[in-house]
Structure formats: C-alpha cells, structure tokens
XYZ file of C-alpha atoms in Angstrom:
489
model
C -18.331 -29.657 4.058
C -15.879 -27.275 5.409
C -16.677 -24.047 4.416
C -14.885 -21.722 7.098
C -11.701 -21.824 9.298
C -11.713 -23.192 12.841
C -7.756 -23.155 13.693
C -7.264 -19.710 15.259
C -8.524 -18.329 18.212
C -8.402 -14.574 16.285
C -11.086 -13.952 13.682
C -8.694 -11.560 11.809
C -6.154 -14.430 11.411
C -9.036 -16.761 10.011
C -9.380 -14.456 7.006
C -5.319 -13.502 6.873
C -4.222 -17.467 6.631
C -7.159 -18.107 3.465
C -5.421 -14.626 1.896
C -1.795 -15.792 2.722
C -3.145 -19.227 0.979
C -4.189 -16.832 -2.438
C -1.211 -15.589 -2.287
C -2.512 -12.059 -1.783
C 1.264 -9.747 -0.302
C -1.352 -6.852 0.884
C -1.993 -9.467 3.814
C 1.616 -8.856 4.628
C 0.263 -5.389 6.113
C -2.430 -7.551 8.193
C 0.232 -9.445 10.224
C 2.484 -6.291 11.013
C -0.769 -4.588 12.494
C -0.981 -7.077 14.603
C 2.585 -7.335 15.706
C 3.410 -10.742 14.155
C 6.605 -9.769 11.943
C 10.046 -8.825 13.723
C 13.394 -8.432 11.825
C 16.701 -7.619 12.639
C 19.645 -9.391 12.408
C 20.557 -13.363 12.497
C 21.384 -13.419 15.986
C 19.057 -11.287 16.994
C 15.905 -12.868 14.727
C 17.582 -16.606 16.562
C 17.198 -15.342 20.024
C 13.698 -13.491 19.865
C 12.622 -17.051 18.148
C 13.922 -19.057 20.946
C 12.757 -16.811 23.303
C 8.925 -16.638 22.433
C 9.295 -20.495 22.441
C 10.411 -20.428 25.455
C 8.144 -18.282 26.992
C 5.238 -20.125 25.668
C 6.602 -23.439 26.969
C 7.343 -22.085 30.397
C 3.720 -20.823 30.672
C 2.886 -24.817 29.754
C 1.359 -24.116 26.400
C 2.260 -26.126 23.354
C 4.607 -24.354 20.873
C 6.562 -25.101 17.628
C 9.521 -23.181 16.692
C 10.598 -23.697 13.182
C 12.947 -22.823 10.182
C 12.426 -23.316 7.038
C 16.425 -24.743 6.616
C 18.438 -27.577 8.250
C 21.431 -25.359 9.131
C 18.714 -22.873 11.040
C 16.859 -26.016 12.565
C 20.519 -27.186 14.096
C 21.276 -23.566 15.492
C 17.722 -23.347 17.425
C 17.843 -26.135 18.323
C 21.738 -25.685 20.116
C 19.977 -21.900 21.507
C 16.887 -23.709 22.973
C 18.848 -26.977 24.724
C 21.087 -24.063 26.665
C 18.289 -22.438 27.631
C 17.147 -25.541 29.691
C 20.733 -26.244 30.834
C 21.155 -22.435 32.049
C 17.296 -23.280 33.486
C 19.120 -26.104 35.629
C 16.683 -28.370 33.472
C 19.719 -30.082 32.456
C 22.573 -31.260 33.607
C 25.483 -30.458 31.068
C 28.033 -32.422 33.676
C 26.166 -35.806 33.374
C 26.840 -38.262 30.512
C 26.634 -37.114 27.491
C 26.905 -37.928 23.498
C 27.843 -37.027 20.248
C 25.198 -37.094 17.601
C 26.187 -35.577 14.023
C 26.288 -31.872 15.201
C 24.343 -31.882 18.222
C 25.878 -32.878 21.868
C 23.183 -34.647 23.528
C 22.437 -35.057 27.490
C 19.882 -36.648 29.623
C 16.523 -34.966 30.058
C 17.080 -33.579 26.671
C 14.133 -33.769 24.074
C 15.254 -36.010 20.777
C 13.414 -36.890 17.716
C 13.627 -39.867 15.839
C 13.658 -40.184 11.856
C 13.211 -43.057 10.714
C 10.204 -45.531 11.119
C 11.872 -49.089 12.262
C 9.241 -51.733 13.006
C 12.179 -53.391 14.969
C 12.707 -51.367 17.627
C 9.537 -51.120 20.014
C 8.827 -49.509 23.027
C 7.285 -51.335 26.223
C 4.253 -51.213 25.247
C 4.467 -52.757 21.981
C 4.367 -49.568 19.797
C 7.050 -49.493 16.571
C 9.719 -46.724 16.608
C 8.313 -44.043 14.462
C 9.338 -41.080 12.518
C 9.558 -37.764 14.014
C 7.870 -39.135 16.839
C 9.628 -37.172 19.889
C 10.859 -38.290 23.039
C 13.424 -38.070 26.369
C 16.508 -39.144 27.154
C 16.288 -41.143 30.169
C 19.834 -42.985 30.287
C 22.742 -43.102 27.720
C 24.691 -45.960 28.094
C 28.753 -46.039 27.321
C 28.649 -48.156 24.337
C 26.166 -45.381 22.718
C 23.033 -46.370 23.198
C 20.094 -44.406 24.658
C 16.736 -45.055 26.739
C 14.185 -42.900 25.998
C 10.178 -42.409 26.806
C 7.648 -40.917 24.651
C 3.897 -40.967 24.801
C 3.885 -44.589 22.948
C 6.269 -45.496 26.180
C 10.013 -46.448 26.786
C 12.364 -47.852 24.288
C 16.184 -48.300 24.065
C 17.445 -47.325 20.622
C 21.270 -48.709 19.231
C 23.765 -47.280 18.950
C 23.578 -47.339 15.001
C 20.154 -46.232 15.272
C 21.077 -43.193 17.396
C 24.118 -41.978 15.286
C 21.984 -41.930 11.973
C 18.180 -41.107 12.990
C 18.122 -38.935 16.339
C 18.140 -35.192 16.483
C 17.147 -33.013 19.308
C 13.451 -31.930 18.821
C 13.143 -28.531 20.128
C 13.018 -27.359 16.740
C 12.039 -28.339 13.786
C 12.083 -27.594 10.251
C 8.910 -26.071 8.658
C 7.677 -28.736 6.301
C 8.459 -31.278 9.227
C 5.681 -29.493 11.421
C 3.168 -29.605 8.615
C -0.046 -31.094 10.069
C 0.989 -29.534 13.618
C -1.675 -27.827 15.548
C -0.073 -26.008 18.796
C -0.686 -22.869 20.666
C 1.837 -20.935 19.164
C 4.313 -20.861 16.726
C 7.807 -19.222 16.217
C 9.866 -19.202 12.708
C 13.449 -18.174 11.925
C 13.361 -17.332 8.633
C 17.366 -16.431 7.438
C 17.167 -17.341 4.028
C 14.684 -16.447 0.910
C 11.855 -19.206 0.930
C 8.456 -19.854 -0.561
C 4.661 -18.758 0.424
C 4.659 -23.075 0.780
C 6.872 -22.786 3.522
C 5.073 -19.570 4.773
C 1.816 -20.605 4.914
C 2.870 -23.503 6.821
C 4.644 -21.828 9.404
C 1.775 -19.205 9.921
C -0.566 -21.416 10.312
C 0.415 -23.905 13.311
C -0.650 -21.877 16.245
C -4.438 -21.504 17.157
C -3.142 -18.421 19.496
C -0.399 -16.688 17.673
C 2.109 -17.204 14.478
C 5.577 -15.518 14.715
C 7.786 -14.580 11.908
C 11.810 -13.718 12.872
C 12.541 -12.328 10.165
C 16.203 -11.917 9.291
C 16.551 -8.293 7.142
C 19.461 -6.691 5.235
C 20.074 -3.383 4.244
C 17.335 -1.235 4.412
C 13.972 -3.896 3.518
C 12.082 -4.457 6.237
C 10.509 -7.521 7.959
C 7.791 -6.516 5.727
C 9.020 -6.455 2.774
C 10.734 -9.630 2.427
C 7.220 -11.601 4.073
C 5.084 -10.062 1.306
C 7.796 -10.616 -1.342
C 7.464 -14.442 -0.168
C 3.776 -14.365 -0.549
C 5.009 -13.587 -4.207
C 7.136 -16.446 -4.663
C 6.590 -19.732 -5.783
C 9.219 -21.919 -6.384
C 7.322 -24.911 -8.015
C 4.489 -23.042 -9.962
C 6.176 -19.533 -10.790
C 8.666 -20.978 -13.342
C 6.071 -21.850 -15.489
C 3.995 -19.050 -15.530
C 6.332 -17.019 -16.144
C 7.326 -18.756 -19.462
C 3.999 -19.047 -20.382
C 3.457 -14.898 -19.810
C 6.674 -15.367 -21.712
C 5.556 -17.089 -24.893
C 2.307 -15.230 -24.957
C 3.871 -11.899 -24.687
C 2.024 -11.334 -21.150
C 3.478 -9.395 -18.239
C 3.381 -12.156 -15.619
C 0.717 -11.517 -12.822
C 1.908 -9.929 -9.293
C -0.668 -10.632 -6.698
C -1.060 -7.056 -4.709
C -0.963 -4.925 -7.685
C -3.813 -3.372 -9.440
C -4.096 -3.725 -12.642
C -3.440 -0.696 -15.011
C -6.717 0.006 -16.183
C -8.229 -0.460 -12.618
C -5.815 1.858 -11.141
C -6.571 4.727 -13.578
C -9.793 4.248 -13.224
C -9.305 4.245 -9.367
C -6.789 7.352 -9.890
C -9.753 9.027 -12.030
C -12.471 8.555 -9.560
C -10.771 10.335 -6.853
C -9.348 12.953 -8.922
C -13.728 13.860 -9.562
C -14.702 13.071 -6.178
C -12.081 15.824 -4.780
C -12.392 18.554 -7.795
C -16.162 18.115 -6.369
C -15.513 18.722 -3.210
C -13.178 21.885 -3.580
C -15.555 23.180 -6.282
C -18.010 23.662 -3.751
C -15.762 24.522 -1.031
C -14.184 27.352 -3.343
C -18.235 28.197 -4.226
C -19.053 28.444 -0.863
C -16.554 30.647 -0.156
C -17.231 33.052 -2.921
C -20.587 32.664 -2.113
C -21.147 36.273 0.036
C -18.895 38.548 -2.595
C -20.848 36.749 -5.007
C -24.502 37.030 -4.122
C -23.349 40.802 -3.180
C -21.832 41.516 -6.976
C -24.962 39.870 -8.300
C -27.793 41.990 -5.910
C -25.837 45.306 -6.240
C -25.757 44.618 -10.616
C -29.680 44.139 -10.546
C -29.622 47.222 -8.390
C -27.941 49.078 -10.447
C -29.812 47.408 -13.905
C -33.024 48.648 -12.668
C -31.890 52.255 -11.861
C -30.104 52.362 -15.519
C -33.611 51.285 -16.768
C -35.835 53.800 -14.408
C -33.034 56.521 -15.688
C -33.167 56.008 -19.114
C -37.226 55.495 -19.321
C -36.976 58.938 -17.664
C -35.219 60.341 -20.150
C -37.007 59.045 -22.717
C -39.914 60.101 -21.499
C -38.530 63.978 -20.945
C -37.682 63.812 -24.774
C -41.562 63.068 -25.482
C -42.617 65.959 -23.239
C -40.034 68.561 -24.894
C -41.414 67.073 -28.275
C -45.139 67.401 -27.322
C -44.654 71.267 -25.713
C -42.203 72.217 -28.299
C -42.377 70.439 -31.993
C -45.301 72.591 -32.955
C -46.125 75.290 -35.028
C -45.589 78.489 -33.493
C -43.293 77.304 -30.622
C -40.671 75.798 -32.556
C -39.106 79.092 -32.676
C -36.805 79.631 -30.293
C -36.653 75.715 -28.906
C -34.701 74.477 -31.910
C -31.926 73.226 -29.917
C -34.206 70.986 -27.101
C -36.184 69.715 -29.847
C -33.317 68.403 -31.700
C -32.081 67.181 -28.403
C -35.095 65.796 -27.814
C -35.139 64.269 -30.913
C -32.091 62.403 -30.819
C -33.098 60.776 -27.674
C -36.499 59.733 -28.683
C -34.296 58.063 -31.497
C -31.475 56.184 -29.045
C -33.087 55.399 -26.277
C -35.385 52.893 -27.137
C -32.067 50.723 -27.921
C -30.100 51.858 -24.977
C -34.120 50.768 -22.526
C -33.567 47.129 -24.443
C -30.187 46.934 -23.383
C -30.974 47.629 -19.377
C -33.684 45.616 -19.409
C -31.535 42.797 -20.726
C -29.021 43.858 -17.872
C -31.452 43.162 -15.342
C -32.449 40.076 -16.755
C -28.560 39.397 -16.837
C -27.697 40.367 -13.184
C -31.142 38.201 -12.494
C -30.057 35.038 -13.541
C -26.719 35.380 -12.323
C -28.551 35.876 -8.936
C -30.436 32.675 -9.958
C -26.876 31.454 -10.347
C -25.243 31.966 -7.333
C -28.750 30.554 -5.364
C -28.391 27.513 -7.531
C -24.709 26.978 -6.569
C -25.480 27.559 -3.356
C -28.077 24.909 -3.025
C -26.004 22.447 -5.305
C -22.905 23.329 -3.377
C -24.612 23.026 -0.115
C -25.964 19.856 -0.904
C -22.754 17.897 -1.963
C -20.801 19.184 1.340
C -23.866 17.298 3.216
C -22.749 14.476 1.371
C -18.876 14.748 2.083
C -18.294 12.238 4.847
C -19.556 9.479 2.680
C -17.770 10.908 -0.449
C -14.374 11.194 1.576
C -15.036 8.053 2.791
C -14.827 6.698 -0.559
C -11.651 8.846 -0.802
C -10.099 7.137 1.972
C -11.303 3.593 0.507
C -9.396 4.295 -3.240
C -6.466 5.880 -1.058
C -5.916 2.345 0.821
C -6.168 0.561 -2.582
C -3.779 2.981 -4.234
C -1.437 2.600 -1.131
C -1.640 -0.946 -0.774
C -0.611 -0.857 -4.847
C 2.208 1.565 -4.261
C 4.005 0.278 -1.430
C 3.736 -2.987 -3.201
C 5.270 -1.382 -6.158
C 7.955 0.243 -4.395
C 9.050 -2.825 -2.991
C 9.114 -4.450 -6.443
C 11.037 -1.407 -7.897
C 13.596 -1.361 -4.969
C 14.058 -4.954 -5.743
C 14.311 -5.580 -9.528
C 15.483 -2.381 -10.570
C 13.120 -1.927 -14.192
C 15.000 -0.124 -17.092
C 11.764 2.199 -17.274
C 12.713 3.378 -13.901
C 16.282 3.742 -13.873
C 16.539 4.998 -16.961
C 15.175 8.245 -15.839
C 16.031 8.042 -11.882
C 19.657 6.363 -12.283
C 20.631 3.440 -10.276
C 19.764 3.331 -6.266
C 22.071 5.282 -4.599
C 24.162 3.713 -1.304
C 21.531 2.628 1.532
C 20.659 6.394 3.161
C 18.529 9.069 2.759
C 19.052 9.220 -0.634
C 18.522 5.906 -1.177
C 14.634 6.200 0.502
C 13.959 9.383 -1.578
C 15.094 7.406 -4.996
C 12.483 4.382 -3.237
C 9.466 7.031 -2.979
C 9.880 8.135 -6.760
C 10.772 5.547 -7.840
C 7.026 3.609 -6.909
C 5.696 6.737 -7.943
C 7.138 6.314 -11.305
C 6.107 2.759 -12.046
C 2.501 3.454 -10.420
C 2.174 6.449 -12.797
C 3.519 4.225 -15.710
C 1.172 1.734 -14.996
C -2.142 3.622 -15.236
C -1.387 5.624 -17.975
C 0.528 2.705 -20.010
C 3.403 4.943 -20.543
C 6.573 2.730 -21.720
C 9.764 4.933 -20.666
C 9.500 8.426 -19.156
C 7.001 10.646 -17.632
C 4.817 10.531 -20.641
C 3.435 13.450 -22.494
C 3.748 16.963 -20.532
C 0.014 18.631 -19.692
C -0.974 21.965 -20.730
C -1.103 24.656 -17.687
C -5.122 24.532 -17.874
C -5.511 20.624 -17.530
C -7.088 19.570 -14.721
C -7.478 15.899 -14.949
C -5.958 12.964 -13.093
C -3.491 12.311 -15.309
C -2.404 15.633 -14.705
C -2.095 15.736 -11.120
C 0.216 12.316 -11.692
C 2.413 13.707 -13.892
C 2.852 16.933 -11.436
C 3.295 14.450 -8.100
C 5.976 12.406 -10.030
C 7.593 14.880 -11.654
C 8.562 16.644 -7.962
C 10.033 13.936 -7.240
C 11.410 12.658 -10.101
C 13.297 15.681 -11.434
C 16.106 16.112 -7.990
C 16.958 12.777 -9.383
C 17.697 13.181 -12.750
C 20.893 11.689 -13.814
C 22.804 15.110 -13.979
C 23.667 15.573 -17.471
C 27.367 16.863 -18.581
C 27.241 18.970 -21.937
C 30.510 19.311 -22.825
C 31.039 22.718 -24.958
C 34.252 23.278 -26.799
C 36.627 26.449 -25.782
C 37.796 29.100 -28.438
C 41.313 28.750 -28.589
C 43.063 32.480 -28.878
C 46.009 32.052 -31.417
C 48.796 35.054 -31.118
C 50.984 35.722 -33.691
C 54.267 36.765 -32.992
C-alpha cells in the first residue's frame, strides 16, 4: 500500500497537496509562505506564467504551464512561441501555417488530439492523442512532418487543420497524470479545487499559481475560496443542508461551539496570567499593609491588656473600706474599664488574627502567583496556538463576509463601501462580527450588552466588535417636525 506521498521534493508540500485534496482553505496560507501564489492583473499573471516556464525550460528542466480554460491555453501558448522566436529559436520568416487560431512555424512544438491508428510514424507507432511533437517541414499543400519520441510522421492536411495545436501549454485537466519539475498556472477565471489540485500537484520541485485578482481580494483569497468550491459535489450538499435545515459546511471555519470554547479558554488562560502579574505587583504594598496591621493589632492588644490591668490595680488599692473615700472617681473609672475592656481585648486579638491571615494571604498569593508565571511560556504558548486557530477562522470569515455579503452583517454595518480604506475597515468588522455571531449563536446584532463588572469572554467580544462596529453604523436620520410661528395680522 501507499500510505505517504513521494511526488515533491519539499516535505511541507507533501502534507499541503493531501490538505488541498480535503479541501482544507487554511492550506491557502501554506502556499503564500512559501511564495507559491502571485496575482495581479491578466497580462501581468500571463507573462510571470510564461516566464517561470521559461526559465525552467532554459535551465533544461521539465515544466508544464497550464490554464484551467481554452481561451487562456491559446494566449500562453501565442506568449511562449514568441518567446522562442525573439530567442532566435524560431524562424518567424520561414514557411509557415494557419491552424484554427494559432500561426504555426517550423521548430515549433505541436500537439496532436486525436488518436488515428492510420497515421504512423517510422517506426511503426499509431498517431496518438496529446502526444507532442516538432515541426520539421510544412509542405505547401498543408501538410506537416513532425518527430516525437515514438519517431517521424507526416500528418494531412485534414488531420492538421482539425487535431494540431501548439503544445507549450496546456490546459489543466489535459496535464492530469503529468509528473514534471515544475509547474506554472494562469488562472483568469473562477474554477474548482478539481482543477486546483491538479495544477498544484504536477511539479516534484515547485507548483505556481498566477493568479489573476480584482479589486481589492488577493491572490489569496480567491486560491482558498477555490479550495471551497466544488462544482460537481457542492450543489448537492447544499440542497441537502437545505432540506434538513443545516447551514452547509465551510472547510476552514470552526465550528461555533469549538470557537467559544476556544474564545473561552484563552479568555482564562490570560485573566490568569494578569491576575498574577497585577498580584505580583501589589505584592510589596501588600505584604507592607498586612505586617504594619499585625503591628499595630498587637500594640492595640498590649495597650488595652494594660489598661485593663491598671483598672484591677486602682480596684485592688482603692475599692476598700476605708480608702474608698476620696478615690470615688478612679474607682468608678476603674470600674467601667474592668467592665469594657474585656470586649474591646477580644476584638484586638481577633485583629491580629485578622492582619495574620491576611499575611498568610499575601504569602499564599505570592507562592500561587509565583508559581503560574513559572509556567507562562507554556501557557502563552497555548495562547499563541488558539490565536492561530482563531486567525486562521477569522481571516477565513472575512473573506466569506467580503464575498457574500450576509444580512446579519450588513444589516448592522451597511453595504461595503467603494474599494479604499473604508472599504478594509468595513472588511475587519465585518469578520469580527460574523466570528462573534458565530460563537455566541447570536442571529442579528451584537447580542445582549454586558454589565460593567463582567469579565468573561463573551464580554471582551462584544467590547472588540463593538469598537469597530459602531464608526460604521448606518447613520440614522430622525427627522423632528418644526413649530410653525403663525402671526396674526
């Protein structure tokens, strides 16, 4: 059995083609890393093509440059033969001919199309299809002699105007089962993760995508948005999600429970963190506050066991017969401490039992604090993990946003302004948005408003979105009626 890729040179791209396979868009991030994806414009996404072909081929290495479209096949094909004229490969003044749109020299690279066990070659091989060869001679009544690796073969005239093309192109699903160094694919027009995966997947070295872009989505963008699309299976998901009442499936995004769950996480593993950061912190003013209140506890205690025990001597001198007289007023005194004091000795020696613990406290947090900030590179690296899944999820979902344009959005953003600044600022709430609606299963809006004191994930959501959600509010006109001022004359 094969249980692992062999194709490509580049371990990454072994894993990236069996994602691009699953369907998985995040992989789209994979191949720009690694510098695979260029846009720009028609003409410029047609030359950079040609050119990486051509580089490739003039370094002698086998390469395939591809399109998933006819029309873009024809035009690459035109680029890549006046390459090798301007090359002085070919000789545009010799005799030529005129094959459906293509003009057609000697020394230029053809393909035939049709399989004709009629027509064989000198060394007894049939004519087949897509089997490529060069023009050696073209002959005034419109034939041509040509040699491939089967050998040399003159094809009629009828044969040539219906069944030869020039081969330095080709169109995607014609270079399926290809294996080459390197491939390069225009890619104008919206296509399939069929026709992707194909073209990704011909070089052992490197796969190229030319990716023509519009407006303000990037090369990026539109690959993963092909990973998404299907054109033969899709259909009928969807109107199975339909009948079922099930939100289709959109490979890259996490699903709503997973991504509050993710959001939640992080939320604790932070507040954790800047607990014991803010503990820490406190940690001197607090250890101080809690040593100076048993300081001060114990000297309340030793002062009022002092007095307490003054009242006792004035009593025992004093409340007597024959020196009461005269000491009426400090035994009465003395009397009305003996009385209090017990109560007010209870209470400062629950003070320092207070201030105690809270020094207890404060070593506690310390050690608890201390403790979980030994642990913070591996909790921040779990951070950083959730971040890149939360990323991956909103980039994805601003993409899908920017291009289907959901009620629940626009109904509280308004429609995408003009492509601009303001246009990227509506993009960035506007993934927010859905990414908050998604975890929280909120229909339309914000959802519920949090109370000043919650401190939950939820809560730090709302307060992200809602920064950047409320510039955008559709500005609302209240209309308010004018007094009219009637003068009588």
């Amino acid at each position: 059995e094969l249980d692992r890729v062999h194709r490509f040179d580049n371990d990454w791209e072994r894993e990236a083609s069996l994602r691009l396979r699953r369907g998985d868009v995040t992989v789209a991030e994979v191949y720009e890393q690694h510098g695979r994806l260029h846009g720009g414009t028609r003409n410029q996404m047609e030359r950079a093509s040609v050119n990486a072909w051509w580089e490739r081929r003039q370094a002698g290495d086998k390469g395939l440059l591809m399109s998933p479209t006819n029309e873009a096949t024809e035009r690459l094909n035109e680029r890549a033969q006046q390459l090798r004229i301007r090359a002085g490969q070919i000789d545009p003044h010799e005799q030529h001919i005129t094959v459906g749109p293509y003009l057609l020299h000697v020394g230029d690279e053809i393909a035939t199309r049709q399989n004709d066990r009629t027509l064989t070659t000198d060394r007894n091989e049939m004519v087949r299809n897509r089997a490529v060869w060069t023009i050696q001679h073209i002959d005034d009544n419109g034939s041509i002699t040509v040699t491939g690796k089967h050998g040399t073969v003159q094809l009629p005239p009828s044969y040539v105007a219906e069944h030869v093309e020039l081969a330095y192109a080709r169109t995607v699903m014609g270079a399926q089962g290809r294996n080459v160094k390197g491939g390069a694919t225009l890619f104008d027009k919206p296509t399939d993760v069929r026709n992707l995966y194909v073209a990704m997947s011909r070089g052992t070295s490197t796969n190229e995508a030319f990716i023509v872009t519009n407006g303000e989505q990037t090369a990026t963008d539109i690959f993963a948005q092909t990973i998404a699309t299907d054109w033969i299976d899709l259909p009928a998901r969807a109107r199975r999600a339909e009948l079922r009442d099930e939100k289709p499936h959109r490979p890259g995004l996490l699903d709503g429970g997973l991504l509050r769950e993710l959001m939640e996480q992080r939320f604790a593993i932070n507040d954790e963190i800047e607990r014991a950061v803010s503990a820490l912190r406190r940690l001197p003013t607090d250890r101080r506050d809690a040593e100076q209140a048993i300081v001060r506890a114990d000297e309340a205690v030793m002062e009022t066991t002092a007095a307490y025990q003054r009242a006792q001597d004035v009593l025992d001198q004093y409340d007597r017969p024959l020196h009461r007289r005269k000491h009426e007023t400090e035994i009465a005194n003395a009397k009305r401490d003996v009385e209090r004091l017990p109560n007010r000795i209870e209470q400062t020696l629950r003070d320092v039992d207070v201030a105690t613990s809270n020094l207890d406290r404060v070593q506690h947090v310390e050690t608890s604090s201390t403790a979980l900030l030994q642990r913070r590179p591996k909790l921040e690296a779990m951070m950083d993990e959730i971040d890149e899944r939360l990323e991956r999820d909103l980039r994805m979902r601003t993409r899908i946003t920017r291009a289907e344009r959901p009620e629940a959005v626009v109904g509280l953003l308004g429609e995408r302004p003009s492509p601009g600044p303001a246009a990227r600022e509506w993009d960035i709430a506007a993934g927010r948005l859905a990414q908050h609606q998604a975890a929280f299963e909120i229909a339309e809006g914000l959802g519920r408003r949090p109370s000043y004191i919650d401190r939950s994930a939820y809560a730090e959501s709302h307060a992200i979105v809602e920064q950047l959600v409320e510039p955008m509010r559709p500005q609302r006109v209240i209309e308010r009626e004018v007094p009219s001022i009637e003068i009588d004359f």
